[in-house]
């Protein structure tokens, strides 16, 4: 399995070390096909319309390294110092992760305790992904090779 507690802990470790003592913190971690874990976080900016997701930096780094993303997790600090909640990837990040196919694993929170999580494949998070209607496209999606 590509998504495991080690990957979740990598995201939490970054959030804790980058934002020590702050009420708000968040970060993401990706596992690549060679086992490498990339982490990233996003700056808080005055204009909410231009905010980035925590995953964005790691997704760009994976592309720079020309490695396939196998798994992704995003966390944010829970209220009242109750640990970290796992966040499912937003729709934009799902689209970014689809570059690597529908079998990318993402962490989704348990509905009764957001600190707990389980892994789902993108195909199960978004079974009606828009690109499936194009018959010339391959499912799973495969980016064109040079
Ligand atoms: Zn996102």
Short mmCIF file of N, CA and C and ligand atoms in Angstrom, two decimals:
data_model
loop_
_atom_site.label_atom_id
_atom_site.label_comp_id
_atom_site.label_asym_id
_atom_site.label_seq_id
_atom_site.Cartn_x
_atom_site.Cartn_y
_atom_site.Cartn_z
N UNK A 1 0.85 -1.20 0.00
CA UNK A 1 0.00 0.00 0.00
C UNK A 1 0.87 1.23 0.00
N UNK A 2 0.51 2.20 -0.81
CA UNK A 2 1.28 3.43 -0.91
C UNK A 2 0.93 4.43 0.18
N UNK A 3 -0.30 4.35 0.65
CA UNK A 3 -0.73 5.30 1.68
C UNK A 3 -0.74 4.58 3.01
N UNK A 4 0.08 5.05 3.92
CA UNK A 4 0.17 4.41 5.22
C UNK A 4 0.37 5.48 6.30
N UNK A 5 0.48 5.02 7.54
CA UNK A 5 0.61 5.96 8.65
C UNK A 5 1.90 6.78 8.54
N UNK A 6 2.93 6.20 7.95
CA UNK A 6 4.19 6.94 7.76
C UNK A 6 3.95 8.20 6.91
N UNK A 7 3.12 8.06 5.87
CA UNK A 7 2.84 9.21 5.01
C UNK A 7 2.01 10.26 5.75
N UNK A 8 1.02 9.80 6.50
CA UNK A 8 0.20 10.73 7.29
C UNK A 8 1.09 11.44 8.32
N UNK A 9 1.96 10.70 8.97
CA UNK A 9 2.86 11.29 9.98
C UNK A 9 3.82 12.30 9.36
N UNK A 10 4.23 12.06 8.11
CA UNK A 10 5.12 13.02 7.44
C UNK A 10 4.43 14.37 7.26
N UNK A 11 3.16 14.34 6.90
CA UNK A 11 2.40 15.59 6.76
C UNK A 11 2.23 16.27 8.12
N UNK A 12 1.89 15.50 9.13
CA UNK A 12 1.70 16.06 10.48
C UNK A 12 3.02 16.62 11.00
N UNK A 13 4.12 15.92 10.78
CA UNK A 13 5.43 16.40 11.25
C UNK A 13 5.76 17.75 10.62
N UNK A 14 5.50 17.90 9.33
CA UNK A 14 5.78 19.19 8.69
C UNK A 14 4.91 20.28 9.29
N UNK A 15 3.63 20.00 9.47
CA UNK A 15 2.72 21.01 10.03
C UNK A 15 3.18 21.44 11.43
N UNK A 16 3.61 20.47 12.23
CA UNK A 16 4.06 20.78 13.60
C UNK A 16 5.36 21.56 13.61
N UNK A 17 6.31 21.16 12.77
CA UNK A 17 7.63 21.80 12.81
C UNK A 17 7.63 23.15 12.10
N UNK A 18 6.82 23.30 11.07
CA UNK A 18 6.79 24.56 10.33
C UNK A 18 6.00 25.63 11.07
N UNK A 19 4.99 25.21 11.85
CA UNK A 19 4.11 26.16 12.52
C UNK A 19 4.04 25.87 14.02
N UNK A 20 5.18 25.85 14.71
CA UNK A 20 5.15 25.48 16.14
C UNK A 20 4.34 26.48 16.96
N UNK A 21 3.46 25.95 17.79
CA UNK A 21 2.69 26.79 18.69
C UNK A 21 1.54 27.54 18.06
N UNK A 22 1.33 27.41 16.77
CA UNK A 22 0.22 28.12 16.13
C UNK A 22 -1.05 27.29 16.19
N UNK A 23 -2.17 27.98 16.36
CA UNK A 23 -3.46 27.28 16.38
C UNK A 23 -3.75 26.63 15.03
N UNK A 24 -3.42 27.36 13.98
CA UNK A 24 -3.69 26.84 12.64
C UNK A 24 -2.40 26.31 12.04
N UNK A 25 -2.46 25.16 11.45
CA UNK A 25 -1.35 24.66 10.64
C UNK A 25 -1.89 23.56 9.75
N UNK A 26 -1.18 23.33 8.67
CA UNK A 26 -1.57 22.28 7.75
C UNK A 26 -0.42 21.93 6.84
N UNK A 27 -0.48 20.78 6.25
CA UNK A 27 0.57 20.33 5.34
C UNK A 27 0.07 19.12 4.57
N UNK A 28 0.86 18.73 3.59
CA UNK A 28 0.53 17.56 2.78
C UNK A 28 1.77 16.71 2.59
N UNK A 29 1.55 15.46 2.23
CA UNK A 29 2.65 14.55 1.91
C UNK A 29 2.22 13.66 0.75
N UNK A 30 3.15 13.44 -0.16
CA UNK A 30 2.94 12.56 -1.31
C UNK A 30 3.98 11.46 -1.28
N UNK A 31 3.57 10.27 -1.70
CA UNK A 31 4.54 9.19 -1.89
C UNK A 31 4.69 8.97 -3.39
N UNK A 32 5.95 8.89 -3.82
CA UNK A 32 6.25 8.68 -5.24
C UNK A 32 6.48 7.21 -5.54
N UNK A 33 6.59 6.88 -6.81
CA UNK A 33 6.74 5.48 -7.21
C UNK A 33 8.06 4.86 -6.78
N UNK A 34 9.05 5.66 -6.43
CA UNK A 34 10.31 5.11 -5.92
C UNK A 34 10.34 5.09 -4.39
N UNK A 35 9.20 5.42 -3.75
CA UNK A 35 9.11 5.40 -2.30
C UNK A 35 9.40 6.74 -1.64
N UNK A 36 9.93 7.66 -2.39
CA UNK A 36 10.23 8.98 -1.84
C UNK A 36 8.97 9.63 -1.30
N UNK A 37 9.11 10.30 -0.16
CA UNK A 37 8.01 11.10 0.39
C UNK A 37 8.35 12.57 0.20
N UNK A 38 7.45 13.30 -0.42
CA UNK A 38 7.57 14.74 -0.58
C UNK A 38 6.54 15.40 0.33
N UNK A 39 6.93 16.49 0.97
CA UNK A 39 5.98 17.23 1.79
C UNK A 39 5.93 18.68 1.32
N UNK A 40 4.83 19.32 1.62
CA UNK A 40 4.71 20.74 1.29
C UNK A 40 3.60 21.35 2.12
N UNK A 41 3.63 22.67 2.15
CA UNK A 41 2.58 23.43 2.79
C UNK A 41 2.37 24.69 1.97
N UNK A 42 1.37 25.44 2.29
CA UNK A 42 1.05 26.60 1.45
C UNK A 42 0.99 27.86 2.30
N UNK A 43 1.42 28.98 1.71
CA UNK A 43 1.40 30.23 2.47
C UNK A 43 -0.01 30.76 2.68
N UNK A 44 -0.20 31.40 3.81
CA UNK A 44 -1.44 32.12 4.08
C UNK A 44 -1.30 33.48 3.41
N UNK A 45 -2.26 33.86 2.59
CA UNK A 45 -2.19 35.13 1.86
C UNK A 45 -3.45 35.94 2.12
N UNK A 46 -3.37 37.27 1.96
CA UNK A 46 -4.53 38.11 2.27
C UNK A 46 -5.74 37.84 1.37
N UNK A 47 -5.51 37.52 0.12
CA UNK A 47 -6.61 37.30 -0.82
C UNK A 47 -6.90 35.81 -0.93
N UNK A 48 -8.01 35.35 -0.35
CA UNK A 48 -8.34 33.93 -0.36
C UNK A 48 -8.46 33.35 -1.76
N UNK A 49 -8.74 34.19 -2.74
CA UNK A 49 -8.93 33.70 -4.11
C UNK A 49 -7.64 33.17 -4.71
N UNK A 50 -6.49 33.51 -4.15
CA UNK A 50 -5.23 33.07 -4.73
C UNK A 50 -4.48 32.08 -3.83
N UNK A 51 -5.16 31.57 -2.82
CA UNK A 51 -4.52 30.58 -1.95
C UNK A 51 -4.18 29.31 -2.73
N UNK A 52 -3.17 28.63 -2.25
CA UNK A 52 -2.79 27.34 -2.81
C UNK A 52 -3.16 26.25 -1.81
N UNK A 53 -3.34 25.05 -2.32
CA UNK A 53 -3.56 23.90 -1.45
C UNK A 53 -2.22 23.42 -0.93
N UNK A 54 -2.24 22.75 0.21
CA UNK A 54 -0.99 22.24 0.78
C UNK A 54 -0.29 21.26 -0.16
N UNK A 55 -1.05 20.54 -0.97
CA UNK A 55 -0.47 19.55 -1.87
C UNK A 55 0.30 20.17 -3.04
N UNK A 56 0.02 21.41 -3.37
CA UNK A 56 0.50 21.99 -4.61
C UNK A 56 2.02 21.91 -4.76
N UNK A 57 2.75 22.30 -3.73
CA UNK A 57 4.21 22.29 -3.83
C UNK A 57 4.75 20.90 -4.09
N UNK A 58 4.22 19.90 -3.40
CA UNK A 58 4.71 18.53 -3.59
C UNK A 58 4.33 17.99 -4.96
N UNK A 59 3.15 18.34 -5.46
CA UNK A 59 2.74 17.90 -6.81
C UNK A 59 3.70 18.49 -7.85
N UNK A 60 4.04 19.76 -7.71
CA UNK A 60 4.99 20.38 -8.65
C UNK A 60 6.37 19.74 -8.52
N UNK A 61 6.79 19.43 -7.30
CA UNK A 61 8.09 18.80 -7.09
C UNK A 61 8.13 17.42 -7.74
N UNK A 62 7.06 16.65 -7.61
CA UNK A 62 7.00 15.33 -8.24
C UNK A 62 7.14 15.46 -9.75
N UNK A 63 6.48 16.46 -10.32
CA UNK A 63 6.57 16.68 -11.76
C UNK A 63 7.99 17.07 -12.14
N UNK A 64 8.60 17.92 -11.34
CA UNK A 64 9.98 18.32 -11.62
C UNK A 64 10.91 17.10 -11.61
N UNK A 65 10.68 16.20 -10.68
CA UNK A 65 11.52 15.00 -10.57
C UNK A 65 11.15 13.94 -11.61
N UNK A 66 10.03 14.14 -12.32
CA UNK A 66 9.53 13.18 -13.31
C UNK A 66 9.26 11.82 -12.67
N UNK A 67 8.62 11.85 -11.49
CA UNK A 67 8.24 10.63 -10.79
C UNK A 67 6.72 10.57 -10.71
N UNK A 68 6.21 9.37 -10.63
CA UNK A 68 4.77 9.16 -10.54
C UNK A 68 4.31 9.28 -9.09
N UNK A 69 3.22 9.99 -8.88
CA UNK A 69 2.62 10.09 -7.55
C UNK A 69 1.76 8.85 -7.31
N UNK A 70 1.98 8.20 -6.19
CA UNK A 70 1.23 7.00 -5.84
C UNK A 70 0.18 7.26 -4.76
N UNK A 71 0.44 8.25 -3.89
CA UNK A 71 -0.47 8.50 -2.77
C UNK A 71 -0.34 9.93 -2.29
N UNK A 72 -1.41 10.43 -1.69
CA UNK A 72 -1.43 11.81 -1.21
C UNK A 72 -2.26 11.91 0.06
N UNK A 73 -1.78 12.75 0.98
CA UNK A 73 -2.53 13.02 2.20
C UNK A 73 -2.39 14.49 2.54
N UNK A 74 -3.45 15.07 3.07
CA UNK A 74 -3.45 16.46 3.51
C UNK A 74 -4.02 16.50 4.93
N UNK A 75 -3.39 17.31 5.78
CA UNK A 75 -3.86 17.42 7.17
C UNK A 75 -3.98 18.89 7.56
N UNK A 76 -4.83 19.13 8.53
CA UNK A 76 -4.95 20.46 9.13
C UNK A 76 -5.16 20.29 10.62
N UNK A 77 -4.69 21.30 11.38
CA UNK A 77 -4.81 21.22 12.83
C UNK A 77 -6.28 21.22 13.23
N UNK A 78 -6.63 20.33 14.13
CA UNK A 78 -7.99 20.28 14.65
C UNK A 78 -8.16 21.38 15.69
N UNK A 79 -9.40 21.77 15.95
CA UNK A 79 -9.68 22.80 16.94
C UNK A 79 -9.25 22.34 18.33
N UNK A 80 -8.88 23.31 19.16
CA UNK A 80 -8.60 23.06 20.58
C UNK A 80 -7.50 22.04 20.81
N UNK A 81 -6.46 22.12 19.98
CA UNK A 81 -5.29 21.28 20.18
C UNK A 81 -5.64 19.79 20.29
N UNK A 82 -6.50 19.34 19.38
CA UNK A 82 -6.94 17.94 19.40
C UNK A 82 -6.29 17.13 18.30
N UNK A 83 -5.07 17.46 17.95
CA UNK A 83 -4.38 16.69 16.93
C UNK A 83 -4.62 17.24 15.54
N UNK A 84 -4.55 16.36 14.57
CA UNK A 84 -4.70 16.78 13.17
C UNK A 84 -5.81 15.99 12.50
N UNK A 85 -6.59 16.73 11.72
CA UNK A 85 -7.63 16.11 10.91
C UNK A 85 -7.08 15.81 9.54
N UNK A 86 -7.50 14.72 8.97
CA UNK A 86 -7.17 14.39 7.59
C UNK A 86 -8.23 15.02 6.69
N UNK A 87 -7.78 15.66 5.63
CA UNK A 87 -8.69 16.26 4.65
C UNK A 87 -8.62 15.48 3.35
N UNK A 88 -9.75 15.14 2.80
CA UNK A 88 -9.76 14.59 1.44
C UNK A 88 -9.25 15.67 0.49
N UNK A 89 -8.61 15.29 -0.60
CA UNK A 89 -8.15 16.32 -1.54
C UNK A 89 -9.33 17.08 -2.13
N UNK A 90 -9.15 18.39 -2.32
CA UNK A 90 -10.21 19.18 -2.94
C UNK A 90 -10.36 18.75 -4.41
N UNK A 91 -11.37 19.24 -5.07
CA UNK A 91 -11.59 18.88 -6.46
C UNK A 91 -10.45 19.26 -7.37
N UNK A 92 -9.83 20.41 -7.12
CA UNK A 92 -8.70 20.84 -7.95
C UNK A 92 -7.53 19.88 -7.77
N UNK A 93 -7.23 19.53 -6.54
CA UNK A 93 -6.11 18.60 -6.32
C UNK A 93 -6.43 17.22 -6.88
N UNK A 94 -7.70 16.81 -6.82
CA UNK A 94 -8.05 15.54 -7.45
C UNK A 94 -7.71 15.58 -8.93
N UNK A 95 -8.05 16.69 -9.59
CA UNK A 95 -7.73 16.81 -11.01
C UNK A 95 -6.22 16.78 -11.24
N UNK A 96 -5.46 17.43 -10.37
CA UNK A 96 -4.00 17.41 -10.50
C UNK A 96 -3.47 16.00 -10.31
N UNK A 97 -4.04 15.27 -9.37
CA UNK A 97 -3.56 13.92 -9.09
C UNK A 97 -3.99 12.93 -10.17
N UNK A 98 -5.08 13.21 -10.88
CA UNK A 98 -5.53 12.32 -11.96
C UNK A 98 -4.47 12.19 -13.05
N UNK A 99 -3.56 13.11 -13.13
CA UNK A 99 -2.45 12.98 -14.08
C UNK A 99 -1.77 11.62 -13.93
N UNK A 100 -1.77 11.13 -12.70
CA UNK A 100 -1.08 9.88 -12.39
C UNK A 100 -2.02 8.67 -12.37
N UNK A 101 -3.23 8.88 -12.85
CA UNK A 101 -4.16 7.77 -13.01
C UNK A 101 -5.14 7.63 -11.86
N UNK A 102 -6.17 6.81 -12.08
CA UNK A 102 -7.25 6.69 -11.10
C UNK A 102 -6.91 5.83 -9.90
N UNK A 103 -5.73 5.22 -9.92
CA UNK A 103 -5.37 4.36 -8.79
C UNK A 103 -4.53 5.07 -7.74
N UNK A 104 -4.29 6.37 -7.92
CA UNK A 104 -3.62 7.13 -6.86
C UNK A 104 -4.46 7.02 -5.60
N UNK A 105 -3.81 6.73 -4.50
CA UNK A 105 -4.52 6.61 -3.22
C UNK A 105 -4.51 7.95 -2.51
N UNK A 106 -5.65 8.30 -1.95
CA UNK A 106 -5.75 9.53 -1.17
C UNK A 106 -6.36 9.20 0.19
N UNK A 107 -5.94 9.94 1.19
CA UNK A 107 -6.50 9.74 2.53
C UNK A 107 -7.80 10.52 2.65
N UNK A 108 -8.81 9.87 3.18
CA UNK A 108 -10.08 10.53 3.46
C UNK A 108 -10.39 10.30 4.94
N UNK A 109 -11.02 11.30 5.58
CA UNK A 109 -11.26 11.18 7.02
C UNK A 109 -12.43 10.26 7.35
N UNK A 110 -12.33 9.67 8.53
CA UNK A 110 -13.46 8.93 9.08
C UNK A 110 -14.55 9.96 9.42
N UNK A 111 -15.80 9.72 9.04
CA UNK A 111 -16.85 10.72 9.31
C UNK A 111 -17.11 11.00 10.78
N UNK A 112 -16.75 10.09 11.65
CA UNK A 112 -17.02 10.30 13.08
C UNK A 112 -15.81 10.79 13.85
N UNK A 113 -14.62 10.65 13.30
CA UNK A 113 -13.40 11.14 13.93
C UNK A 113 -12.43 11.48 12.81
N UNK A 114 -12.31 12.76 12.53
CA UNK A 114 -11.52 13.21 11.38
C UNK A 114 -10.02 13.01 11.57
N UNK A 115 -9.61 12.58 12.77
CA UNK A 115 -8.20 12.24 12.97
C UNK A 115 -7.89 10.85 12.42
N UNK A 116 -8.93 10.06 12.28
CA UNK A 116 -8.77 8.72 11.70
C UNK A 116 -8.98 8.82 10.20
N UNK A 117 -8.41 7.89 9.47
CA UNK A 117 -8.48 7.99 8.01
C UNK A 117 -8.49 6.59 7.41
N UNK A 118 -8.83 6.54 6.16
CA UNK A 118 -8.62 5.34 5.36
C UNK A 118 -8.27 5.78 3.94
N UNK A 119 -7.73 4.87 3.18
CA UNK A 119 -7.29 5.18 1.82
C UNK A 119 -8.38 4.82 0.81
N UNK A 120 -8.56 5.72 -0.15
CA UNK A 120 -9.43 5.45 -1.29
C UNK A 120 -8.63 5.75 -2.56
N UNK A 121 -8.93 5.05 -3.63
CA UNK A 121 -8.35 5.38 -4.92
C UNK A 121 -9.16 6.53 -5.53
N UNK A 122 -8.51 7.33 -6.36
CA UNK A 122 -9.22 8.45 -7.00
C UNK A 122 -10.47 7.95 -7.72
N UNK A 123 -10.39 6.79 -8.37
CA UNK A 123 -11.55 6.26 -9.11
C UNK A 123 -12.74 6.05 -8.18
N UNK A 124 -12.47 5.79 -6.89
CA UNK A 124 -13.55 5.58 -5.94
C UNK A 124 -14.01 6.89 -5.29
N UNK A 125 -13.11 7.87 -5.25
CA UNK A 125 -13.49 9.19 -4.73
C UNK A 125 -14.35 9.90 -5.76
N UNK A 126 -14.05 9.70 -7.04
CA UNK A 126 -14.73 10.43 -8.11
C UNK A 126 -15.08 9.44 -9.24
N UNK A 127 -16.06 8.56 -8.99
CA UNK A 127 -16.36 7.51 -9.98
C UNK A 127 -16.93 8.03 -11.30
N UNK A 128 -17.41 9.26 -11.29
CA UNK A 128 -17.99 9.82 -12.52
C UNK A 128 -17.09 10.91 -13.07
N UNK A 129 -15.79 10.72 -12.95
CA UNK A 129 -14.81 11.71 -13.42
C UNK A 129 -15.14 12.11 -14.85
N UNK A 130 -15.09 13.40 -15.13
CA UNK A 130 -15.59 13.94 -16.39
C UNK A 130 -14.94 13.31 -17.62
N UNK A 131 -13.65 13.02 -17.56
CA UNK A 131 -12.93 12.58 -18.75
C UNK A 131 -13.29 11.16 -19.19
N UNK A 132 -14.05 10.45 -18.37
CA UNK A 132 -14.43 9.08 -18.75
C UNK A 132 -15.37 9.05 -19.94
N UNK A 133 -16.01 10.18 -20.27
CA UNK A 133 -16.97 10.17 -21.38
C UNK A 133 -16.29 10.26 -22.74
N UNK A 134 -15.01 10.57 -22.78
CA UNK A 134 -14.32 10.71 -24.06
C UNK A 134 -13.77 9.35 -24.48
N UNK A 135 -14.35 8.74 -25.50
CA UNK A 135 -13.98 7.37 -25.86
C UNK A 135 -12.54 7.24 -26.34
N UNK A 136 -11.95 8.32 -26.83
CA UNK A 136 -10.57 8.23 -27.29
C UNK A 136 -9.58 8.24 -26.13
N UNK A 137 -10.07 8.62 -24.97
CA UNK A 137 -9.18 8.64 -23.81
C UNK A 137 -9.10 7.26 -23.18
N UNK A 138 -8.00 7.02 -22.59
CA UNK A 138 -7.78 5.74 -21.94
C UNK A 138 -8.13 5.88 -20.47
N UNK A 139 -8.85 4.89 -19.95
CA UNK A 139 -9.08 4.82 -18.51
C UNK A 139 -8.28 3.65 -18.01
N UNK A 140 -7.30 3.77 -17.24
CA UNK A 140 -6.88 5.01 -16.60
C UNK A 140 -6.21 5.99 -17.55
N UNK A 141 -6.35 7.23 -17.19
CA UNK A 141 -5.73 8.30 -17.92
C UNK A 141 -4.21 8.12 -17.93
N UNK A 142 -3.63 8.27 -19.09
CA UNK A 142 -2.18 8.17 -19.18
C UNK A 142 -1.65 9.39 -19.94
N UNK A 143 -0.84 10.22 -19.29
CA UNK A 143 -0.30 11.38 -20.00
C UNK A 143 0.51 10.93 -21.20
N UNK A 144 0.48 11.75 -22.26
CA UNK A 144 1.22 11.41 -23.47
C UNK A 144 2.71 11.35 -23.18
N UNK A 145 3.33 10.35 -23.76
CA UNK A 145 4.79 10.20 -23.61
C UNK A 145 5.49 10.93 -24.75
N UNK A 146 6.64 11.51 -24.48
CA UNK A 146 7.34 12.23 -25.57
C UNK A 146 7.83 11.27 -26.64
ZN1 LIG B 1 -6.55 21.19 -3.25
#
